[in-house]
Amino acid sequence: AQRVTQPEKLLSVFKGAPVELKCNYSYSGSPELFWYVQYSRQRLQLLLRHISRESIKGFTADLNKGETSFHLKKPFAQEEDSAMYYCALKKGGGADGLTFGKGTHLIIQP
Amino acid sequence: GAGVSQSPSNKVTEKGKDVELRCDPISGHTALYWYRQSLGQGLEFLIYFQGNSAPDKSGLPSDRFSAERTGGSVSTLTIQRTQQEDSAVYLCASSKGRAGNTEAFFGQGTRLTVV
């Protein structure tokens, strides 16, 4: 079965510092990878997906199939980035459900 | 609005009682998911519906948990004989379910407290 691992429950960095939230997955096929974010008192929402190769709110994530990783990065953290971040995997090519990691609570200190 | 709607937003129940949680997905979305969110446990998959296929129930923690999806739209998650460890936020999400367009849209959740 597929699995998503986010090794850090909590990550605290100072404003302006680089941020990297780690995500590793296990799946033998070609998965679709996503990052979801939940800001305080808001709904969980999609931040970005690997197939789009886009940068959202300054965040990027590159799928590394060799290392089975999909780390989320931002060069300069902002206070409004404080939130819970979840990495998620969906088996490619089909209609199977999403598997989420346990989440990383990102705190940006002023 | 056109988002995923869940009701009630908050539910307090006594241990041993049954509860029903409702989810109205986005119209036209064939996939519907239920997750449980609790402190320290992250987002725990419960059940997944896709169109008319048999649901994936592999995440249901016990036989006290069940879910239905009527007419391919509204879903109800039922917890029988609730226990204190069932206290959590229950999230519903829906998506178009097709590969390449599989963003999941989440509801605001139902916060269940078992006392």
PDB file of C-alpha atoms in Angstrom:
ATOM      1  CA  ALA A   1       0.000   0.000   0.000  1.00  0.00           C
ATOM      2  CA  GLN A   2       1.095   3.554  -0.606  1.00  0.00           C
ATOM      3  CA  ARG A   3       2.430   5.612   2.260  1.00  0.00           C
ATOM      4  CA  VAL A   4       3.314   9.266   2.788  1.00  0.00           C
ATOM      5  CA  THR A   5       5.799  10.275   5.463  1.00  0.00           C
ATOM      6  CA  GLN A   6       6.299  13.765   6.803  1.00  0.00           C
ATOM      7  CA  PRO A   7       9.087  13.411   9.355  1.00  0.00           C
ATOM      8  CA  GLU A   8       8.629  16.778  11.037  1.00  0.00           C
ATOM      9  CA  LYS A   9       5.538  17.375  13.164  1.00  0.00           C
ATOM     10  CA  LEU A  10       6.647  20.925  13.859  1.00  0.00           C
ATOM     11  CA  LEU A  11       8.964  23.263  12.017  1.00  0.00           C
ATOM     12  CA  SER A  12       9.785  26.720  13.290  1.00  0.00           C
ATOM     13  CA  VAL A  13      11.802  29.230  11.265  1.00  0.00           C
ATOM     14  CA  PHE A  14      12.342  32.953  11.343  1.00  0.00           C
ATOM     15  CA  LYS A  15      10.755  35.312   8.861  1.00  0.00           C
ATOM     16  CA  GLY A  16      12.938  35.682   5.797  1.00  0.00           C
ATOM     17  CA  ALA A  17      14.686  32.343   6.298  1.00  0.00           C
ATOM     18  CA  PRO A  18      14.372  29.490   3.791  1.00  0.00           C
ATOM     19  CA  VAL A  19      11.800  26.792   4.460  1.00  0.00           C
ATOM     20  CA  GLU A  20      11.806  23.150   3.473  1.00  0.00           C
ATOM     21  CA  LEU A  21       9.028  20.776   4.509  1.00  0.00           C
ATOM     22  CA  LYS A  22       9.958  17.197   3.853  1.00  0.00           C
ATOM     23  CA  CYS A  23       7.762  14.582   2.280  1.00  0.00           C
ATOM     24  CA  ASN A  24       8.690  11.044   1.286  1.00  0.00           C
ATOM     25  CA  TYR A  25       6.399   8.501  -0.258  1.00  0.00           C
ATOM     26  CA  SER A  26       6.318   4.833  -1.021  1.00  0.00           C
ATOM     27  CA  TYR A  27       4.529   3.678  -4.135  1.00  0.00           C
ATOM     28  CA  SER A  28       5.829   1.488  -6.907  1.00  0.00           C
ATOM     29  CA  GLY A  29       3.956   3.155  -9.763  1.00  0.00           C
ATOM     30  CA  SER A  30       3.758   6.736 -10.973  1.00  0.00           C
ATOM     31  CA  PRO A  31       1.885   8.714  -8.344  1.00  0.00           C
ATOM     32  CA  GLU A  32       0.384  12.162  -8.364  1.00  0.00           C
ATOM     33  CA  LEU A  33       1.746  14.248  -5.494  1.00  0.00           C
ATOM     34  CA  PHE A  34       0.102  17.232  -3.848  1.00  0.00           C
ATOM     35  CA  TRP A  35       0.677  19.681  -1.038  1.00  0.00           C
ATOM     36  CA  TYR A  36      -2.382  20.818   0.891  1.00  0.00           C
ATOM     37  CA  VAL A  37      -2.405  23.647   3.430  1.00  0.00           C
ATOM     38  CA  GLN A  38      -4.693  24.533   6.297  1.00  0.00           C
ATOM     39  CA  TYR A  39      -4.457  28.062   7.684  1.00  0.00           C
ATOM     40  CA  SER A  40      -5.855  28.804  11.100  1.00  0.00           C
ATOM     41  CA  ARG A  41      -9.666  28.556  11.116  1.00  0.00           C
ATOM     42  CA  GLN A  42      -9.803  27.831   7.397  1.00  0.00           C
ATOM     43  CA  ARG A  43     -10.536  24.790   5.295  1.00  0.00           C
ATOM     44  CA  LEU A  44      -7.893  22.454   4.044  1.00  0.00           C
ATOM     45  CA  GLN A  45      -7.051  23.538   0.503  1.00  0.00           C
ATOM     46  CA  LEU A  46      -4.782  22.575  -2.320  1.00  0.00           C
ATOM     47  CA  LEU A  47      -1.486  24.473  -2.423  1.00  0.00           C
ATOM     48  CA  LEU A  48       0.176  22.853  -5.399  1.00  0.00           C
ATOM     49  CA  ARG A  49       0.494  19.650  -7.386  1.00  0.00           C
ATOM     50  CA  HIS A  50       3.566  18.215  -9.017  1.00  0.00           C
ATOM     51  CA  ILE A  51       2.075  17.837 -12.486  1.00  0.00           C
ATOM     52  CA  SER A  52       1.491  21.595 -12.707  1.00  0.00           C
ATOM     53  CA  ARG A  53       5.112  22.474 -11.968  1.00  0.00           C
ATOM     54  CA  GLU A  54       3.916  25.785 -10.634  1.00  0.00           C
ATOM     55  CA  SER A  55       4.970  28.139  -7.888  1.00  0.00           C
ATOM     56  CA  ILE A  56       2.185  29.137  -5.530  1.00  0.00           C
ATOM     57  CA  LYS A  57       2.711  31.828  -2.895  1.00  0.00           C
ATOM     58  CA  GLY A  58       6.427  31.429  -3.499  1.00  0.00           C
ATOM     59  CA  PHE A  59       6.352  27.699  -2.751  1.00  0.00           C
ATOM     60  CA  THR A  60       7.693  25.059  -5.121  1.00  0.00           C
ATOM     61  CA  ALA A  61       7.982  21.301  -4.884  1.00  0.00           C
ATOM     62  CA  ASP A  62       9.901  18.964  -7.150  1.00  0.00           C
ATOM     63  CA  LEU A  63       9.102  15.306  -7.485  1.00  0.00           C
ATOM     64  CA  ASN A  64      12.271  13.249  -7.110  1.00  0.00           C
ATOM     65  CA  LYS A  65      11.425   9.715  -8.147  1.00  0.00           C
ATOM     66  CA  GLY A  66      14.876   8.428  -7.315  1.00  0.00           C
ATOM     67  CA  GLU A  67      14.585   9.569  -3.713  1.00  0.00           C
ATOM     68  CA  THR A  68      10.773   9.180  -3.662  1.00  0.00           C
ATOM     69  CA  SER A  69      10.490  12.662  -2.258  1.00  0.00           C
ATOM     70  CA  PHE A  70       8.326  15.721  -2.834  1.00  0.00           C
ATOM     71  CA  HIS A  71       9.755  18.341  -0.521  1.00  0.00           C
ATOM     72  CA  LEU A  72       8.073  21.745  -0.316  1.00  0.00           C
ATOM     73  CA  LYS A  73      10.392  24.745  -0.447  1.00  0.00           C
ATOM     74  CA  LYS A  74      10.256  28.497  -0.167  1.00  0.00           C
ATOM     75  CA  PRO A  75      13.357  30.702  -0.219  1.00  0.00           C
ATOM     76  CA  PHE A  76      12.074  33.422   2.104  1.00  0.00           C
ATOM     77  CA  ALA A  77       9.419  32.581   4.671  1.00  0.00           C
ATOM     78  CA  GLN A  78       6.667  35.043   5.511  1.00  0.00           C
ATOM     79  CA  GLU A  79       4.576  35.182   8.675  1.00  0.00           C
ATOM     80  CA  GLU A  80       1.418  34.381   6.727  1.00  0.00           C
ATOM     81  CA  ASP A  81       2.941  31.034   5.759  1.00  0.00           C
ATOM     82  CA  SER A  82       2.288  29.739   9.273  1.00  0.00           C
ATOM     83  CA  ALA A  83      -0.109  26.813   8.855  1.00  0.00           C
ATOM     84  CA  MET A  84      -0.448  23.032   8.778  1.00  0.00           C
ATOM     85  CA  TYR A  85       0.952  21.506   5.612  1.00  0.00           C
ATOM     86  CA  TYR A  86      -0.014  18.059   4.365  1.00  0.00           C
ATOM     87  CA  CYS A  87       1.660  16.089   1.635  1.00  0.00           C
ATOM     88  CA  ALA A  88      -0.691  13.784  -0.276  1.00  0.00           C
ATOM     89  CA  LEU A  89      -0.383  11.029  -2.835  1.00  0.00           C
ATOM     90  CA  LYS A  90      -2.841   9.698  -5.355  1.00  0.00           C
ATOM     91  CA  LYS A  91      -2.156   6.668  -7.478  1.00  0.00           C
ATOM     92  CA  GLY A  92      -1.654   7.862 -11.036  1.00  0.00           C
ATOM     93  CA  GLY A  93      -4.008   7.087 -13.902  1.00  0.00           C
ATOM     94  CA  GLY A  94      -6.915   5.942 -11.817  1.00  0.00           C
ATOM     95  CA  ALA A  95      -9.564   7.159  -9.461  1.00  0.00           C
ATOM     96  CA  ASP A  96      -8.230   5.972  -6.138  1.00  0.00           C
ATOM     97  CA  GLY A  97      -8.407   8.078  -3.038  1.00  0.00           C
ATOM     98  CA  LEU A  98      -5.817  10.412  -1.583  1.00  0.00           C
ATOM     99  CA  THR A  99      -3.341   9.270   1.047  1.00  0.00           C
ATOM    100  CA  PHE A 100      -2.137  12.043   3.332  1.00  0.00           C
ATOM    101  CA  GLY A 101       0.888  12.370   5.547  1.00  0.00           C
ATOM    102  CA  LYS A 102       0.415  13.302   9.185  1.00  0.00           C
ATOM    103  CA  GLY A 103       1.206  16.929   8.499  1.00  0.00           C
ATOM    104  CA  THR A 104       3.831  19.474   9.504  1.00  0.00           C
ATOM    105  CA  HIS A 105       2.925  22.488  11.574  1.00  0.00           C
ATOM    106  CA  LEU A 106       4.957  25.385  10.188  1.00  0.00           C
ATOM    107  CA  ILE A 107       5.493  28.369  12.456  1.00  0.00           C
ATOM    108  CA  ILE A 108       7.128  31.492  11.102  1.00  0.00           C
ATOM    109  CA  GLN A 109       8.565  33.628  13.857  1.00  0.00           C
ATOM    110  CA  PRO A 110       8.799  37.391  13.381  1.00  0.00           C
TER     111      PRO A 110
ATOM    112  CA  GLY B   1     -22.023  28.709  -2.356  1.00  0.00           C
ATOM    113  CA  ALA B   2     -20.768  25.846  -4.487  1.00  0.00           C
ATOM    114  CA  GLY B   3     -18.341  24.350  -2.000  1.00  0.00           C
ATOM    115  CA  VAL B   4     -18.473  21.160   0.053  1.00  0.00           C
ATOM    116  CA  SER B   5     -20.918  21.548   2.908  1.00  0.00           C
ATOM    117  CA  GLN B   6     -20.888  19.565   6.129  1.00  0.00           C
ATOM    118  CA  SER B   7     -23.408  19.460   8.932  1.00  0.00           C
ATOM    119  CA  PRO B   8     -23.507  19.888  11.797  1.00  0.00           C
ATOM    120  CA  SER B   9     -20.415  22.018  12.283  1.00  0.00           C
ATOM    121  CA  ASN B  10     -20.220  20.956  15.912  1.00  0.00           C
ATOM    122  CA  LYS B  11     -21.675  17.948  17.683  1.00  0.00           C
ATOM    123  CA  VAL B  12     -21.465  17.048  21.344  1.00  0.00           C
ATOM    124  CA  THR B  13     -22.779  13.626  22.221  1.00  0.00           C
ATOM    125  CA  GLU B  14     -22.778  11.295  25.169  1.00  0.00           C
ATOM    126  CA  LYS B  15     -20.671   8.187  25.158  1.00  0.00           C
ATOM    127  CA  GLY B  16     -22.660   5.266  23.785  1.00  0.00           C
ATOM    128  CA  LYS B  17     -24.974   7.325  21.570  1.00  0.00           C
ATOM    129  CA  ASP B  18     -25.067   7.105  17.781  1.00  0.00           C
ATOM    130  CA  VAL B  19     -24.249  10.117  15.592  1.00  0.00           C
ATOM    131  CA  GLU B  20     -24.732  10.945  11.934  1.00  0.00           C
ATOM    132  CA  LEU B  21     -22.550  13.375  10.063  1.00  0.00           C
ATOM    133  CA  ARG B  22     -23.626  14.735   6.716  1.00  0.00           C
ATOM    134  CA  CYS B  23     -21.656  15.825   3.667  1.00  0.00           C
ATOM    135  CA  ASP B  24     -22.969  17.608   0.585  1.00  0.00           C
ATOM    136  CA  PRO B  25     -20.269  17.433  -2.101  1.00  0.00           C
ATOM    137  CA  ILE B  26     -19.780  19.786  -4.992  1.00  0.00           C
ATOM    138  CA  SER B  27     -22.307  19.061  -7.712  1.00  0.00           C
ATOM    139  CA  GLY B  28     -20.900  16.814 -10.410  1.00  0.00           C
ATOM    140  CA  HIS B  29     -18.041  15.484  -8.318  1.00  0.00           C
ATOM    141  CA  THR B  30     -17.954  11.727  -8.547  1.00  0.00           C
ATOM    142  CA  ALA B  31     -15.382  11.107  -5.814  1.00  0.00           C
ATOM    143  CA  LEU B  32     -16.122  11.660  -2.122  1.00  0.00           C
ATOM    144  CA  TYR B  33     -13.782  11.111   0.801  1.00  0.00           C
ATOM    145  CA  TRP B  34     -14.142  11.048   4.559  1.00  0.00           C
ATOM    146  CA  TYR B  35     -11.163  11.768   6.785  1.00  0.00           C
ATOM    147  CA  ARG B  36     -10.668  12.135  10.507  1.00  0.00           C
ATOM    148  CA  GLN B  37      -8.384  14.869  11.806  1.00  0.00           C
ATOM    149  CA  SER B  38      -7.118  14.709  15.339  1.00  0.00           C
ATOM    150  CA  LEU B  39      -4.204  16.216  17.204  1.00  0.00           C
ATOM    151  CA  GLY B  40      -1.038  14.285  16.659  1.00  0.00           C
ATOM    152  CA  GLN B  41      -2.645  11.922  14.165  1.00  0.00           C
ATOM    153  CA  GLY B  42      -2.882  14.171  11.162  1.00  0.00           C
ATOM    154  CA  LEU B  43      -5.391  13.305   8.484  1.00  0.00           C
ATOM    155  CA  GLU B  44      -6.638   9.744   8.764  1.00  0.00           C
ATOM    156  CA  PHE B  45      -8.397   8.244   5.762  1.00  0.00           C
ATOM    157  CA  LEU B  46     -11.727   6.633   6.551  1.00  0.00           C
ATOM    158  CA  ILE B  47     -13.650   5.834   3.384  1.00  0.00           C
ATOM    159  CA  TYR B  48     -13.718   6.731  -0.307  1.00  0.00           C
ATOM    160  CA  PHE B  49     -16.588   6.644  -2.795  1.00  0.00           C
ATOM    161  CA  GLN B  50     -16.022   6.826  -6.541  1.00  0.00           C
ATOM    162  CA  GLY B  51     -19.081   6.893  -8.780  1.00  0.00           C
ATOM    163  CA  ASN B  52     -20.979   3.627  -8.693  1.00  0.00           C
ATOM    164  CA  SER B  53     -17.985   1.552  -7.661  1.00  0.00           C
ATOM    165  CA  ALA B  54     -17.856  -0.273  -4.367  1.00  0.00           C
ATOM    166  CA  PRO B  55     -16.483   2.115  -1.740  1.00  0.00           C
ATOM    167  CA  ASP B  56     -12.999   1.730  -0.325  1.00  0.00           C
ATOM    168  CA  LYS B  57     -13.736   1.129   3.358  1.00  0.00           C
ATOM    169  CA  SER B  58     -10.215   0.144   4.316  1.00  0.00           C
ATOM    170  CA  GLY B  59      -9.745   3.128   6.623  1.00  0.00           C
ATOM    171  CA  LEU B  60     -12.769   2.624   8.869  1.00  0.00           C
ATOM    172  CA  PRO B  61     -11.348   2.008  12.357  1.00  0.00           C
ATOM    173  CA  SER B  62     -14.048  -0.364  13.584  1.00  0.00           C
ATOM    174  CA  ASP B  63     -17.418  -1.822  12.682  1.00  0.00           C
ATOM    175  CA  ARG B  64     -19.041   1.002  14.652  1.00  0.00           C
ATOM    176  CA  PHE B  65     -18.240   3.235  11.685  1.00  0.00           C
ATOM    177  CA  SER B  66     -20.212   3.121   8.449  1.00  0.00           C
ATOM    178  CA  ALA B  67     -20.952   5.457   5.571  1.00  0.00           C
ATOM    179  CA  GLU B  68     -23.415   5.712   2.759  1.00  0.00           C
ATOM    180  CA  ARG B  69     -23.624   7.788  -0.351  1.00  0.00           C
ATOM    181  CA  THR B  70     -27.093   8.114  -1.756  1.00  0.00           C
ATOM    182  CA  GLY B  71     -27.689   8.807  -5.434  1.00  0.00           C
ATOM    183  CA  GLY B  72     -24.031   9.503  -5.973  1.00  0.00           C
ATOM    184  CA  SER B  73     -24.313  12.765  -4.073  1.00  0.00           C
ATOM    185  CA  VAL B  74     -24.942  13.294  -0.358  1.00  0.00           C
ATOM    186  CA  SER B  75     -23.018  11.120   2.069  1.00  0.00           C
ATOM    187  CA  THR B  76     -23.673  10.237   5.692  1.00  0.00           C
ATOM    188  CA  LEU B  77     -21.035   8.964   8.094  1.00  0.00           C
ATOM    189  CA  THR B  78     -22.552   7.086  11.026  1.00  0.00           C
ATOM    190  CA  ILE B  79     -20.751   6.274  14.243  1.00  0.00           C
ATOM    191  CA  GLN B  80     -22.567   3.864  16.519  1.00  0.00           C
ATOM    192  CA  ARG B  81     -22.051   3.587  20.266  1.00  0.00           C
ATOM    193  CA  THR B  82     -19.640   6.510  20.279  1.00  0.00           C
ATOM    194  CA  GLN B  83     -16.519   6.370  22.420  1.00  0.00           C
ATOM    195  CA  GLN B  84     -14.385   9.206  23.739  1.00  0.00           C
ATOM    196  CA  GLU B  85     -11.597   8.304  21.335  1.00  0.00           C
ATOM    197  CA  ASP B  86     -13.981   9.105  18.477  1.00  0.00           C
ATOM    198  CA  SER B  87     -13.681  12.792  19.376  1.00  0.00           C
ATOM    199  CA  ALA B  88     -12.091  14.525  16.376  1.00  0.00           C
ATOM    200  CA  VAL B  89     -12.838  16.721  13.404  1.00  0.00           C
ATOM    201  CA  TYR B  90     -14.419  14.729  10.591  1.00  0.00           C
ATOM    202  CA  LEU B  91     -13.630  16.120   7.167  1.00  0.00           C
ATOM    203  CA  CYS B  92     -15.374  15.421   3.913  1.00  0.00           C
ATOM    204  CA  ALA B  93     -13.909  16.183   0.503  1.00  0.00           C
ATOM    205  CA  SER B  94     -15.006  15.725  -3.064  1.00  0.00           C
ATOM    206  CA  SER B  95     -13.258  15.743  -6.399  1.00  0.00           C
ATOM    207  CA  LYS B  96     -13.988  15.188 -10.033  1.00  0.00           C
ATOM    208  CA  GLY B  97     -12.115  11.956  -9.635  1.00  0.00           C
ATOM    209  CA  ARG B  98     -10.574  11.947 -13.050  1.00  0.00           C
ATOM    210  CA  ALA B  99      -6.838  11.549 -13.439  1.00  0.00           C
ATOM    211  CA  GLY B 100      -5.207  14.862 -14.219  1.00  0.00           C
ATOM    212  CA  ASN B 101      -7.963  16.826 -12.532  1.00  0.00           C
ATOM    213  CA  THR B 102      -7.993  15.413  -9.077  1.00  0.00           C
ATOM    214  CA  GLU B 103      -7.921  18.350  -6.699  1.00  0.00           C
ATOM    215  CA  ALA B 104      -9.929  17.517  -3.609  1.00  0.00           C
ATOM    216  CA  PHE B 105     -12.139  20.253  -2.184  1.00  0.00           C
ATOM    217  CA  PHE B 106     -12.722  20.034   1.537  1.00  0.00           C
ATOM    218  CA  GLY B 107     -15.631  20.963   3.729  1.00  0.00           C
ATOM    219  CA  GLN B 108     -15.240  22.912   6.921  1.00  0.00           C
ATOM    220  CA  GLY B 109     -15.530  19.753   8.980  1.00  0.00           C
ATOM    221  CA  THR B 110     -17.703  18.512  11.827  1.00  0.00           C
ATOM    222  CA  ARG B 111     -16.116  18.741  15.253  1.00  0.00           C
ATOM    223  CA  LEU B 112     -17.347  15.762  17.250  1.00  0.00           C
ATOM    224  CA  THR B 113     -16.945  15.725  21.005  1.00  0.00           C
ATOM    225  CA  VAL B 114     -17.913  12.615  22.937  1.00  0.00           C
ATOM    226  CA  VAL B 115     -18.417  13.236  26.639  1.00  0.00           C
TER     227      VAL B 115
END
